[in-house]
Short mmCIF file of C-alpha atoms in Angstrom, two decimals:
data_model
loop_
_atom_site.label_atom_id
_atom_site.label_comp_id
_atom_site.label_asym_id
_atom_site.label_seq_id
_atom_site.Cartn_x
_atom_site.Cartn_y
_atom_site.Cartn_z
CA UNK A 1 -136.43 -47.84 80.96
CA UNK A 2 -133.60 -46.30 78.97
CA UNK A 3 -131.26 -46.94 81.89
CA UNK A 4 -132.21 -50.63 81.98
CA UNK A 5 -131.61 -50.95 78.24
CA UNK A 6 -128.24 -49.24 78.61
CA UNK A 7 -127.19 -51.65 81.43
CA UNK A 8 -128.42 -54.65 79.44
CA UNK A 9 -126.37 -53.52 76.42
CA UNK A 10 -123.22 -53.16 78.55
CA UNK A 11 -123.69 -56.65 80.00
CA UNK A 12 -124.15 -58.13 76.52
CA UNK A 13 -120.98 -56.42 75.31
CA UNK A 14 -119.02 -57.80 78.24
CA UNK A 15 -120.37 -61.30 77.75
CA UNK A 16 -119.44 -61.22 74.07
CA UNK A 17 -115.99 -59.80 74.73
CA UNK A 18 -114.71 -61.85 77.66
CA UNK A 19 -114.63 -65.26 75.91
CA UNK A 20 -112.39 -63.82 73.22
CA UNK A 21 -109.83 -62.27 75.57
CA UNK A 22 -106.48 -64.09 75.25
CA UNK A 23 -105.98 -66.68 77.94
CA UNK A 24 -102.35 -65.82 78.55
CA UNK A 25 -100.30 -68.52 80.18
CA UNK A 26 -99.55 -66.35 83.20
CA UNK A 27 -99.40 -68.25 86.45
CA UNK A 28 -98.82 -67.14 89.98
CA UNK A 29 -95.67 -68.81 91.19
CA UNK A 30 -93.32 -69.08 94.11
CA UNK A 31 -89.72 -70.04 94.74
CA UNK A 32 -86.50 -68.38 93.71
CA UNK A 33 -84.17 -68.21 90.73
CA UNK A 34 -80.39 -67.90 90.69
CA UNK A 35 -78.83 -65.87 87.87
CA UNK A 36 -76.80 -68.17 85.62
CA UNK A 37 -74.88 -65.66 83.48
CA UNK A 38 -72.39 -62.88 84.20
CA UNK A 39 -74.83 -60.03 83.54
CA UNK A 40 -78.53 -60.42 82.74
CA UNK A 41 -81.04 -57.81 81.59
CA UNK A 42 -84.28 -57.60 83.57
CA UNK A 43 -87.04 -56.35 81.27
CA UNK A 44 -90.37 -54.63 81.87
CA UNK A 45 -92.25 -57.43 80.09
CA UNK A 46 -91.84 -61.12 79.15
CA UNK A 47 -89.97 -60.69 75.88
CA UNK A 48 -86.78 -59.34 74.31
CA UNK A 49 -88.69 -56.42 72.78
CA UNK A 50 -89.47 -54.89 76.18
CA UNK A 51 -87.21 -52.14 77.63
CA UNK A 52 -84.51 -53.06 80.15
CA UNK A 53 -85.53 -52.26 83.72
CA UNK A 54 -82.21 -53.10 85.41
CA UNK A 55 -79.36 -55.60 85.30
CA UNK A 56 -78.59 -58.48 87.68
CA UNK A 57 -75.48 -60.61 88.02
CA UNK A 58 -74.34 -64.21 88.35
CA UNK A 59 -75.39 -66.13 91.51
CA UNK A 60 -77.78 -63.39 92.69
CA UNK A 61 -81.09 -64.86 93.84
CA UNK A 62 -84.59 -63.38 93.43
CA UNK A 63 -88.13 -64.37 94.35
CA UNK A 64 -90.42 -65.52 91.54
CA UNK A 65 -93.71 -63.60 91.31
CA UNK A 66 -95.21 -65.38 88.29
CA UNK A 67 -94.29 -67.16 85.07
CA UNK A 68 -95.32 -66.56 81.47
CA UNK A 69 -94.12 -68.63 78.55
CA UNK A 70 -90.37 -68.94 78.92
CA UNK A 71 -90.03 -66.00 81.31
CA UNK A 72 -90.02 -65.48 85.09
CA UNK A 73 -91.26 -62.31 86.76
CA UNK A 74 -88.94 -61.53 89.69
CA UNK A 75 -88.72 -58.90 92.39
CA UNK A 76 -85.60 -56.71 92.25
CA UNK A 77 -84.49 -53.55 94.04
CA UNK A 78 -85.69 -51.57 91.01
CA UNK A 79 -89.13 -53.17 91.00
CA UNK A 80 -90.66 -56.25 89.40
CA UNK A 81 -89.30 -57.32 86.02
CA UNK A 82 -88.92 -60.31 83.72
CA UNK A 83 -85.96 -62.62 83.01
CA UNK A 84 -85.60 -65.42 80.46
CA UNK A 85 -85.87 -68.85 82.08
CA UNK A 86 -83.00 -70.25 79.96
CA UNK A 87 -80.56 -67.83 81.61
CA UNK A 88 -81.43 -68.60 85.22
CA UNK A 89 -81.45 -71.63 87.51
CA UNK A 90 -84.70 -72.22 89.33
CA UNK A 91 -84.45 -73.31 92.95
CA UNK A 92 -87.26 -75.80 93.22
CA UNK A 93 -86.94 -76.61 96.89
CA UNK A 94 -85.75 -80.11 96.00
CA UNK A 95 -82.08 -79.35 96.53
CA UNK A 96 -80.09 -82.08 98.17
CA UNK A 97 -78.62 -81.79 101.63
CA UNK A 98 -75.35 -79.95 102.12
CA UNK A 99 -73.31 -83.15 102.28
CA UNK A 100 -73.92 -83.49 98.52
CA UNK A 101 -74.96 -86.63 96.71
CA UNK A 102 -72.61 -88.35 94.31
CA UNK A 103 -73.34 -90.11 91.07
CA UNK A 104 -71.66 -92.05 88.27
CA UNK A 105 -72.49 -91.56 84.60
CA UNK A 106 -73.80 -94.86 83.22
CA UNK A 107 -73.58 -94.17 79.47
CA UNK A 108 -71.07 -92.78 76.96
CA UNK A 109 -71.65 -89.47 75.19
CA UNK A 110 -73.96 -87.98 77.83
CA UNK A 111 -74.57 -84.33 77.02
CA UNK A 112 -74.30 -81.92 79.95
CA UNK A 113 -76.74 -79.10 79.22
CA UNK A 114 -77.13 -75.53 80.47
CA UNK A 115 -80.69 -76.16 81.65
CA UNK A 116 -83.11 -79.00 82.48
CA UNK A 117 -84.26 -79.59 78.91
CA UNK A 118 -83.02 -81.17 75.66
CA UNK A 119 -83.54 -77.77 74.03
CA UNK A 120 -80.80 -76.23 76.20
CA UNK A 121 -77.33 -75.91 74.71
CA UNK A 122 -74.59 -78.44 75.46
CA UNK A 123 -71.84 -77.47 77.93
CA UNK A 124 -69.70 -80.59 77.48
CA UNK A 125 -69.98 -84.35 77.03
CA UNK A 126 -69.61 -86.89 79.86
CA UNK A 127 -68.72 -90.53 79.48
CA UNK A 128 -69.51 -93.76 81.29
CA UNK A 129 -67.77 -93.94 84.65
CA UNK A 130 -67.38 -90.17 85.10
CA UNK A 131 -68.05 -89.07 88.67
CA UNK A 132 -70.43 -86.16 89.26
CA UNK A 133 -71.63 -84.20 92.28
CA UNK A 134 -75.39 -83.63 92.34
CA UNK A 135 -76.58 -80.26 93.61
CA UNK A 136 -80.23 -79.92 92.60
CA UNK A 137 -83.26 -81.80 91.24
CA UNK A 138 -85.87 -80.43 88.84
CA UNK A 139 -88.40 -83.08 87.89
CA UNK A 140 -86.57 -85.85 86.06
CA UNK A 141 -83.47 -83.67 85.54
CA UNK A 142 -80.58 -83.22 87.97
CA UNK A 143 -77.97 -80.48 88.19
CA UNK A 144 -74.46 -81.90 88.42
CA UNK A 145 -70.86 -80.75 88.55
CA UNK A 146 -68.05 -82.61 86.80
CA UNK A 147 -64.64 -80.98 87.12
CA UNK A 148 -65.14 -77.30 86.31
CA UNK A 149 -68.27 -77.97 84.25
CA UNK A 150 -71.76 -77.57 85.67
CA UNK A 151 -75.07 -78.31 84.01
CA UNK A 152 -78.09 -80.60 83.79
CA UNK A 153 -78.54 -84.24 82.79
CA UNK A 154 -81.52 -86.59 82.80
CA UNK A 155 -81.67 -88.73 85.93
CA UNK A 156 -81.85 -91.97 83.89
CA UNK A 157 -78.21 -91.58 82.85
CA UNK A 158 -76.67 -91.12 86.32
CA UNK A 159 -76.49 -93.84 88.97
CA UNK A 160 -76.75 -92.10 92.34
CA UNK A 161 -74.83 -93.24 95.38
CA UNK A 162 -74.75 -92.04 98.98
CA UNK A 163 -73.31 -88.82 100.33
CA UNK A 164 -69.76 -87.74 99.65
CA UNK A 165 -68.44 -89.31 102.82
CA UNK A 166 -69.97 -92.71 102.04
CA UNK A 167 -68.78 -92.74 98.42
CA UNK A 168 -65.23 -91.83 99.35
CA UNK A 169 -65.15 -88.61 97.30
CA UNK A 170 -64.06 -86.58 100.29
CA UNK A 171 -60.44 -87.23 101.18
CA UNK A 172 -59.27 -85.73 104.48
CA UNK A 173 -55.59 -84.82 104.45
CA UNK A 174 -53.11 -86.13 106.97
CA UNK A 175 -51.62 -83.93 109.65
CA UNK A 176 -48.58 -83.43 107.39
CA UNK A 177 -50.51 -81.15 105.05
CA UNK A 178 -49.97 -80.81 101.36
CA UNK A 179 -50.02 -77.26 100.09
CA UNK A 180 -51.84 -75.55 97.25
CA UNK A 181 -50.02 -72.86 95.27
CA UNK A 182 -52.50 -70.58 93.50
CA UNK A 183 -52.01 -70.42 89.71
CA UNK A 184 -54.78 -67.89 88.86
CA UNK A 185 -54.38 -64.11 89.13
CA UNK A 186 -57.24 -63.84 91.61
CA UNK A 187 -59.24 -66.82 92.81
CA UNK A 188 -62.50 -66.85 94.78
CA UNK A 189 -62.61 -68.79 98.05
CA UNK A 190 -66.05 -70.28 98.59
CA UNK A 191 -68.06 -71.56 101.53
CA UNK A 192 -68.54 -75.01 99.98
CA UNK A 193 -66.93 -77.12 97.23
CA UNK A 194 -69.12 -75.78 94.45
CA UNK A 195 -69.42 -72.72 92.23
CA UNK A 196 -72.75 -72.17 94.00
CA UNK A 197 -70.97 -71.58 97.31
CA UNK A 198 -70.84 -68.07 98.79
CA UNK A 199 -67.60 -66.16 98.17
CA UNK A 200 -65.87 -65.81 101.56
CA UNK A 201 -62.54 -64.42 100.37
CA UNK A 202 -59.97 -64.20 97.59
CA UNK A 203 -56.45 -65.57 97.14
CA UNK A 204 -53.83 -64.47 94.67
CA UNK A 205 -51.38 -66.05 92.23
CA UNK A 206 -48.30 -67.51 93.88
CA UNK A 207 -49.76 -67.64 97.40
CA UNK A 208 -49.54 -70.98 99.21
CA UNK A 209 -52.08 -72.51 101.61
CA UNK A 210 -52.33 -75.77 103.55
CA UNK A 211 -54.86 -78.24 102.16
CA UNK A 212 -57.23 -79.49 104.86
CA UNK A 213 -59.57 -81.58 102.73
CA UNK A 214 -60.29 -82.56 99.13
CA UNK A 215 -63.72 -83.11 97.62
CA UNK A 216 -64.95 -83.33 94.01
CA UNK A 217 -61.88 -81.56 92.57
CA UNK A 218 -62.03 -78.84 95.21
CA UNK A 219 -59.51 -78.13 97.97
CA UNK A 220 -60.45 -76.90 101.43
CA UNK A 221 -57.60 -74.59 102.48
CA UNK A 222 -56.61 -72.86 105.72
CA UNK A 223 -56.60 -69.08 105.31
CA UNK A 224 -54.32 -66.60 107.07
CA UNK A 225 -56.94 -65.83 109.75
CA UNK A 226 -57.20 -69.57 110.55
CA UNK A 227 -60.61 -69.83 108.90
CA UNK A 228 -61.08 -72.22 106.00
CA UNK A 229 -62.70 -72.15 102.58
CA UNK A 230 -62.84 -74.03 99.29
CA UNK A 231 -61.00 -73.36 96.02
CA UNK A 232 -61.20 -75.07 92.63
CA UNK A 233 -58.26 -77.49 92.46
CA UNK A 234 -57.71 -76.85 88.75
CA UNK A 235 -56.42 -73.36 89.61
CA UNK A 236 -53.80 -74.61 92.08
CA UNK A 237 -50.63 -76.67 92.00
CA UNK A 238 -50.12 -79.22 94.75
CA UNK A 239 -46.84 -79.24 96.68
CA UNK A 240 -45.55 -81.32 99.56
CA UNK A 241 -44.74 -80.15 103.08
CA UNK A 242 -41.36 -78.79 102.01
CA UNK A 243 -42.94 -76.59 99.35
CA UNK A 244 -41.43 -78.66 96.52
CA UNK A 245 -43.84 -80.13 94.00
CA UNK A 246 -44.84 -83.63 95.07
CA UNK A 247 -43.92 -84.94 91.63
CA UNK A 248 -40.51 -83.31 91.85
CA UNK A 249 -38.42 -86.24 93.00
CA UNK A 250 -35.04 -85.70 91.35
CA UNK A 251 -33.73 -87.90 88.57
CA UNK A 252 -30.12 -87.82 87.44
CA UNK A 253 -29.21 -86.22 84.13
CA UNK A 254 -27.05 -89.06 82.67
CA UNK A 255 -25.06 -86.81 80.35
CA UNK A 256 -28.13 -85.07 78.88
CA UNK A 257 -28.24 -81.49 77.61
CA UNK A 258 -31.11 -79.10 77.03
CA UNK A 259 -31.19 -76.52 74.26
CA UNK A 260 -33.19 -73.32 74.74
CA UNK A 261 -35.85 -72.84 72.06
CA UNK A 262 -36.61 -69.10 72.40
CA UNK A 263 -34.78 -65.89 73.19
CA UNK A 264 -35.34 -64.49 76.66
CA UNK A 265 -36.20 -67.83 78.31
CA UNK A 266 -36.33 -67.55 82.12
CA UNK A 267 -33.86 -69.63 84.14
CA UNK A 268 -35.15 -69.90 87.71
CA UNK A 269 -33.80 -70.58 91.20
CA UNK A 270 -36.14 -73.55 91.77
CA UNK A 271 -38.52 -75.80 89.82
CA UNK A 272 -41.49 -73.46 89.99
CA UNK A 273 -42.82 -70.64 87.79
CA UNK A 274 -43.15 -68.48 90.91
CA UNK A 275 -39.46 -68.70 91.85
CA UNK A 276 -37.03 -65.84 91.11
CA UNK A 277 -35.39 -65.55 87.68
CA UNK A 278 -31.62 -65.89 88.06
CA UNK A 279 -30.71 -65.60 84.39
CA UNK A 280 -32.22 -65.31 80.91
CA UNK A 281 -31.05 -67.49 78.05
CA UNK A 282 -31.42 -67.13 74.29
CA UNK A 283 -32.53 -69.67 71.70
CA UNK A 284 -29.77 -72.11 70.80
CA UNK A 285 -27.91 -71.97 74.14
CA UNK A 286 -27.27 -75.38 75.70
CA UNK A 287 -26.85 -76.47 79.32
CA UNK A 288 -25.87 -79.74 80.98
CA UNK A 289 -28.71 -81.47 82.82
CA UNK A 290 -27.88 -82.46 86.41
CA UNK A 291 -31.35 -83.62 87.46
CA UNK A 292 -35.04 -83.65 86.66
CA UNK A 293 -37.85 -82.44 88.93
CA UNK A 294 -41.26 -83.26 87.45
CA UNK A 295 -41.56 -81.15 84.28
CA UNK A 296 -38.41 -79.14 85.12
CA UNK A 297 -34.73 -79.71 84.40
CA UNK A 298 -32.00 -78.85 86.87
CA UNK A 299 -29.14 -77.42 84.82
CA UNK A 300 -25.57 -76.28 85.46
CA UNK A 301 -24.80 -72.65 84.64
CA UNK A 302 -21.41 -71.35 83.42
CA UNK A 303 -20.35 -70.42 86.97
CA UNK A 304 -21.09 -73.98 88.12
CA UNK A 305 -24.23 -73.08 90.06
CA UNK A 306 -27.50 -74.99 89.70
CA UNK A 307 -30.69 -73.51 88.24
CA UNK A 308 -33.94 -74.72 86.69
CA UNK A 309 -35.69 -74.44 83.33
CA UNK A 310 -39.18 -75.64 82.34
CA UNK A 311 -39.14 -78.79 80.21
CA UNK A 312 -41.79 -77.51 77.80
CA UNK A 313 -39.60 -74.66 76.48
CA UNK A 314 -36.46 -76.65 75.69
CA UNK A 315 -35.42 -79.61 73.57
CA UNK A 316 -33.48 -82.42 75.24
CA UNK A 317 -30.37 -84.06 73.82
CA UNK A 318 -29.82 -87.47 75.36
CA UNK A 319 -26.47 -88.96 76.26
CA UNK A 320 -26.49 -90.87 72.96
CA UNK A 321 -26.94 -87.67 71.00
CA UNK A 322 -30.63 -88.03 70.08
CA UNK A 323 -33.10 -85.17 70.59
CA UNK A 324 -36.51 -85.41 72.21
CA UNK A 325 -39.50 -83.08 72.31
CA UNK A 326 -42.76 -83.12 74.27
CA UNK A 327 -44.64 -86.32 73.45
CA UNK A 328 -47.26 -86.19 70.71
CA UNK A 329 -50.73 -87.44 71.58
CA UNK A 330 -51.77 -90.71 69.93
CA UNK A 331 -53.09 -90.66 66.37
CA UNK A 332 -56.36 -92.21 65.25
CA UNK A 333 -58.46 -89.16 64.48
CA UNK A 334 -60.47 -86.77 66.59
CA UNK A 335 -62.63 -89.33 68.41
CA UNK A 336 -61.62 -89.61 72.07
CA UNK A 337 -59.33 -86.57 72.02
CA UNK A 338 -59.78 -83.78 74.57
CA UNK A 339 -59.74 -80.38 72.90
CA UNK A 340 -59.88 -77.04 74.72
CA UNK A 341 -61.52 -74.25 72.72
CA UNK A 342 -60.66 -70.74 73.86
CA UNK A 343 -63.00 -68.04 72.47
CA UNK A 344 -60.87 -64.92 72.92
CA UNK A 345 -61.83 -62.08 75.28
CA UNK A 346 -65.22 -61.85 77.03
CA UNK A 347 -67.02 -59.83 79.70
CA UNK A 348 -65.32 -56.50 80.36
CA UNK A 349 -62.69 -57.38 77.74
CA UNK A 350 -64.49 -56.86 74.44
CA UNK A 351 -61.39 -57.41 72.31
CA UNK A 352 -61.08 -55.34 69.17
CA UNK A 353 -64.10 -53.42 67.83
CA UNK A 354 -64.82 -53.48 64.11
CA UNK A 355 -65.44 -50.50 61.85
CA UNK A 356 -69.19 -51.24 62.08
CA UNK A 357 -69.10 -51.78 65.85
CA UNK A 358 -68.66 -55.57 65.85
CA UNK A 359 -67.30 -56.82 69.18
CA UNK A 360 -64.59 -59.44 68.78
CA UNK A 361 -65.66 -61.27 71.96
CA UNK A 362 -69.09 -62.08 70.46
CA UNK A 363 -67.96 -63.61 67.19
CA UNK A 364 -65.13 -65.58 68.81
CA UNK A 365 -67.81 -67.15 71.02
CA UNK A 366 -70.09 -67.96 68.08
CA UNK A 367 -67.26 -69.53 66.10
CA UNK A 368 -66.05 -71.45 69.15
CA UNK A 369 -69.49 -72.96 69.76
CA UNK A 370 -69.79 -74.03 66.12
CA UNK A 371 -66.40 -75.71 66.37
CA UNK A 372 -67.37 -77.41 69.65
CA UNK A 373 -70.50 -78.87 68.06
CA UNK A 374 -68.54 -80.31 65.13
CA UNK A 375 -65.89 -81.84 67.39
CA UNK A 376 -68.44 -83.35 69.77
CA UNK A 377 -70.31 -84.93 66.88
CA UNK A 378 -67.02 -86.55 65.86
CA UNK A 379 -66.57 -88.04 69.34
CA UNK A 380 -64.14 -85.54 70.85
CA UNK A 381 -64.42 -84.32 74.42
CA UNK A 382 -64.59 -80.53 74.34
CA UNK A 383 -63.88 -77.98 77.07
CA UNK A 384 -64.66 -74.31 76.40
CA UNK A 385 -62.74 -71.77 78.49
CA UNK A 386 -65.78 -69.51 78.88
CA UNK A 387 -69.44 -70.45 78.75
CA UNK A 388 -70.81 -67.05 77.75
CA UNK A 389 -70.00 -63.35 77.80
CA UNK A 390 -67.78 -63.48 80.88
CA UNK A 391 -64.24 -62.41 81.68
CA UNK A 392 -61.73 -65.23 82.15
CA UNK A 393 -58.08 -64.36 82.86
CA UNK A 394 -55.35 -65.61 80.54
CA UNK A 395 -53.66 -67.76 83.25
CA UNK A 396 -57.03 -69.38 84.00
CA UNK A 397 -57.45 -70.33 80.34
CA UNK A 398 -54.01 -71.93 80.32
CA UNK A 399 -54.74 -73.66 83.64
CA UNK A 400 -57.75 -75.38 82.05
CA UNK A 401 -55.50 -76.67 79.28
CA UNK A 402 -53.08 -78.12 81.84
CA UNK A 403 -55.78 -79.44 84.18
CA UNK A 404 -57.45 -81.45 81.42
CA UNK A 405 -54.11 -82.45 79.85
CA UNK A 406 -55.53 -81.19 76.55
CA UNK A 407 -54.62 -82.95 73.32
CA UNK A 408 -54.98 -79.58 71.59
CA UNK A 409 -55.74 -75.99 72.65
CA UNK A 410 -57.32 -73.67 70.04
CA UNK A 411 -57.56 -69.96 70.84
CA UNK A 412 -59.89 -68.09 68.44
CA UNK A 413 -59.44 -64.38 67.69
CA UNK A 414 -60.07 -61.71 65.07
CA UNK A 415 -57.42 -59.11 64.24
CA UNK A 416 -57.30 -55.32 63.90
CA UNK A 417 -54.84 -52.71 62.62
CA UNK A 418 -54.92 -48.99 61.81
CA UNK A 419 -54.71 -49.70 58.08
CA UNK A 420 -58.22 -50.67 56.91
CA UNK A 421 -56.89 -52.27 53.73
CA UNK A 422 -55.07 -55.10 55.54
CA UNK A 423 -56.93 -58.43 55.43
CA UNK A 424 -56.38 -62.15 55.90
CA UNK A 425 -55.96 -64.91 58.45
CA UNK A 426 -52.85 -65.80 60.49
CA UNK A 427 -51.91 -68.77 62.68
CA UNK A 428 -49.53 -68.43 65.65
CA UNK A 429 -47.60 -70.92 67.76
CA UNK A 430 -44.86 -70.40 70.35
CA UNK A 431 -42.97 -73.65 70.93
CA UNK A 432 -41.43 -76.22 68.65
CA UNK A 433 -43.84 -78.97 69.64
CA UNK A 434 -46.80 -76.69 68.73
CA UNK A 435 -45.57 -76.12 65.18
CA UNK A 436 -47.09 -79.23 63.61
CA UNK A 437 -50.55 -78.42 64.99
CA UNK A 438 -50.19 -74.84 63.71
CA UNK A 439 -49.34 -75.93 60.16
CA UNK A 440 -52.05 -78.61 60.00
CA UNK A 441 -54.77 -76.20 61.13
CA UNK A 442 -53.47 -73.34 59.00
CA UNK A 443 -53.30 -75.41 55.82
CA UNK A 444 -56.94 -76.33 56.31
CA UNK A 445 -57.89 -72.68 56.87
CA UNK A 446 -55.93 -71.57 53.81
CA UNK A 447 -57.64 -74.14 51.58
CA UNK A 448 -61.17 -73.27 52.73
CA UNK A 449 -61.39 -69.59 53.72
CA UNK A 450 -61.90 -66.97 50.99
CA UNK A 451 -59.55 -64.50 52.71
CA UNK A 452 -55.83 -63.87 52.15
CA UNK A 453 -53.37 -66.37 53.63
CA UNK A 454 -50.96 -64.46 55.92
CA UNK A 455 -49.07 -67.57 56.94
CA UNK A 456 -47.91 -69.33 60.12
CA UNK A 457 -45.86 -67.28 62.58
CA UNK A 458 -44.27 -67.53 66.02
CA UNK A 459 -46.26 -65.37 68.45
CA UNK A 460 -45.59 -64.23 72.00
CA UNK A 461 -49.17 -64.65 73.25
CA UNK A 462 -49.74 -65.77 76.84
CA UNK A 463 -52.16 -68.61 76.07
CA UNK A 464 -49.64 -70.33 73.78
CA UNK A 465 -46.40 -69.12 75.42
CA UNK A 466 -47.33 -70.44 78.87
CA UNK A 467 -49.11 -73.53 77.56
CA UNK A 468 -47.48 -76.95 78.05
CA UNK A 469 -49.90 -78.54 75.58
CA UNK A 470 -50.06 -78.37 71.80
CA UNK A 471 -51.63 -74.91 71.40
CA UNK A 472 -52.25 -72.39 68.62
CA UNK A 473 -53.79 -68.94 68.40
CA UNK A 474 -55.83 -68.16 65.29
CA UNK A 475 -56.50 -64.67 63.93
CA UNK A 476 -59.30 -65.41 61.46
CA UNK A 477 -59.42 -61.99 59.80
CA UNK A 478 -59.33 -58.21 60.33
CA UNK A 479 -62.33 -56.42 61.85
CA UNK A 480 -60.57 -53.18 60.89
CA UNK A 481 -61.22 -54.03 57.23
CA UNK A 482 -64.88 -53.10 56.48
CA UNK A 483 -65.36 -55.72 53.76
CA UNK A 484 -63.78 -58.47 55.83
CA UNK A 485 -65.78 -57.43 58.90
CA UNK A 486 -69.03 -57.78 56.93
CA UNK A 487 -67.96 -61.25 55.82
CA UNK A 488 -66.78 -62.47 59.22
CA UNK A 489 -69.97 -61.50 61.03
CA UNK A 490 -71.99 -63.78 58.78
CA UNK A 491 -73.01 -67.19 60.02
CA UNK A 492 -71.73 -68.80 56.83
CA UNK A 493 -68.16 -67.53 57.38
CA UNK A 494 -68.14 -68.60 61.04
CA UNK A 495 -69.36 -72.07 60.09
CA UNK A 496 -66.75 -72.27 57.31
CA UNK A 497 -63.99 -71.25 59.73
CA UNK A 498 -65.16 -73.81 62.31
CA UNK A 499 -65.25 -76.50 59.61
CA UNK A 500 -61.72 -75.63 58.49
CA UNK A 501 -60.37 -75.80 62.06
CA UNK A 502 -62.15 -79.12 62.55
CA UNK A 503 -60.51 -80.63 59.44
CA UNK A 504 -57.12 -79.24 60.47
CA UNK A 505 -57.42 -80.96 63.86
CA UNK A 506 -58.48 -84.18 62.19
CA UNK A 507 -55.40 -83.99 59.96
CA UNK A 508 -53.20 -83.40 63.00
CA UNK A 509 -54.53 -86.45 64.83
CA UNK A 510 -54.54 -88.67 61.75
CA UNK A 511 -50.89 -88.37 60.76
#
């Protein structure tokens, strides 16, 4: 009898307890996810408070075991763990065929987002008529690629067409191949014209390859072993069969002269940054122009021989005696301008480290995103050189500026020095045609930031020295100064700095 009572009591306890157990939103699931960031922590539970089990890397794919809230449980080599769904791309099984489907944006100001939701952050803004390549479908959202930008848009705002061959996006090259000269330090060769393609090799800066095909801003090239692969066209310069740039048809000089703007300027044997340096000239030296090849001037040296200098590092004196400089972009304010924002450092390059351990790469990214939001709201088209905590080489950052023909290039940094008492913000430019942008942005910073004004200076930084566009590099303060570090890590300072840069750009484009 006692045993029956005991069993009855246990049953009653269970019946009373079970209804009040939390009905967690855990669901068995299937499919795979692809990692969407450079390095991603896999945690032991579905939340940021759980310990890290292991790390996974961009483009790796894993099977989904179950979902809970905004997290996926995946199977890794270190066991099952959880990843945040906003940092991965789910493969739903609705991917399009390998030929790729094309689409045309049918509205202005379409926001390209990191994930298939309006809560995901904005990568860039597309406009009516922009062509996109569709790679994946997730409900009413589609994953697209436009130039070097990839993300998600709602299907209502893209008019889909047929495959690439039908829509004319794939352009086979003639038997007299053009050539691609690599402009990035090291560039991945992929199995298909997409960042989702498998890496099948690497090519290096200065190497030249025949172009077999062109599709969606990607080149299919013939490799040294006669195999082929795809590279992003924005990291290559196109040349004709002879190896000369296709745009390099010579024009006569007509009594013009160029004057060197900076000491140590390279004079080269041909109209290409990869050609040998035959001489170095100092600022103020002048040379007669005997021809023009694209953006390069053919000049006559003292010994009568011909050489070449880049047009973006000289000023030109015409036959009538007037001087010219690189053309200024139209005025009219920020709306419609294309601005490249370069958050300094990233990935394995942390930049400087503050006295309290602040990593420069993290606050340059935060400030850059705040600036991007302000510019986009004003109608500008914004390109960011890195999407997250990833390493991007300096030549690649400059290549983006050239590829998009940027109206302005803003590189954001924070400074450091051994003396912890030094503080303040500094603006750098490298070429004469960048000076006006530098002063307009700096004056806005000086009038709004609480820190010391260290002035506008000429700087020998790669991203402005090698940049053919109006470009500046901003050092917004010193992380080596404890008080300034504490200020600069605050959201209010970063927003103030972004606001100041925004107003400086608006001044530049409104003159």
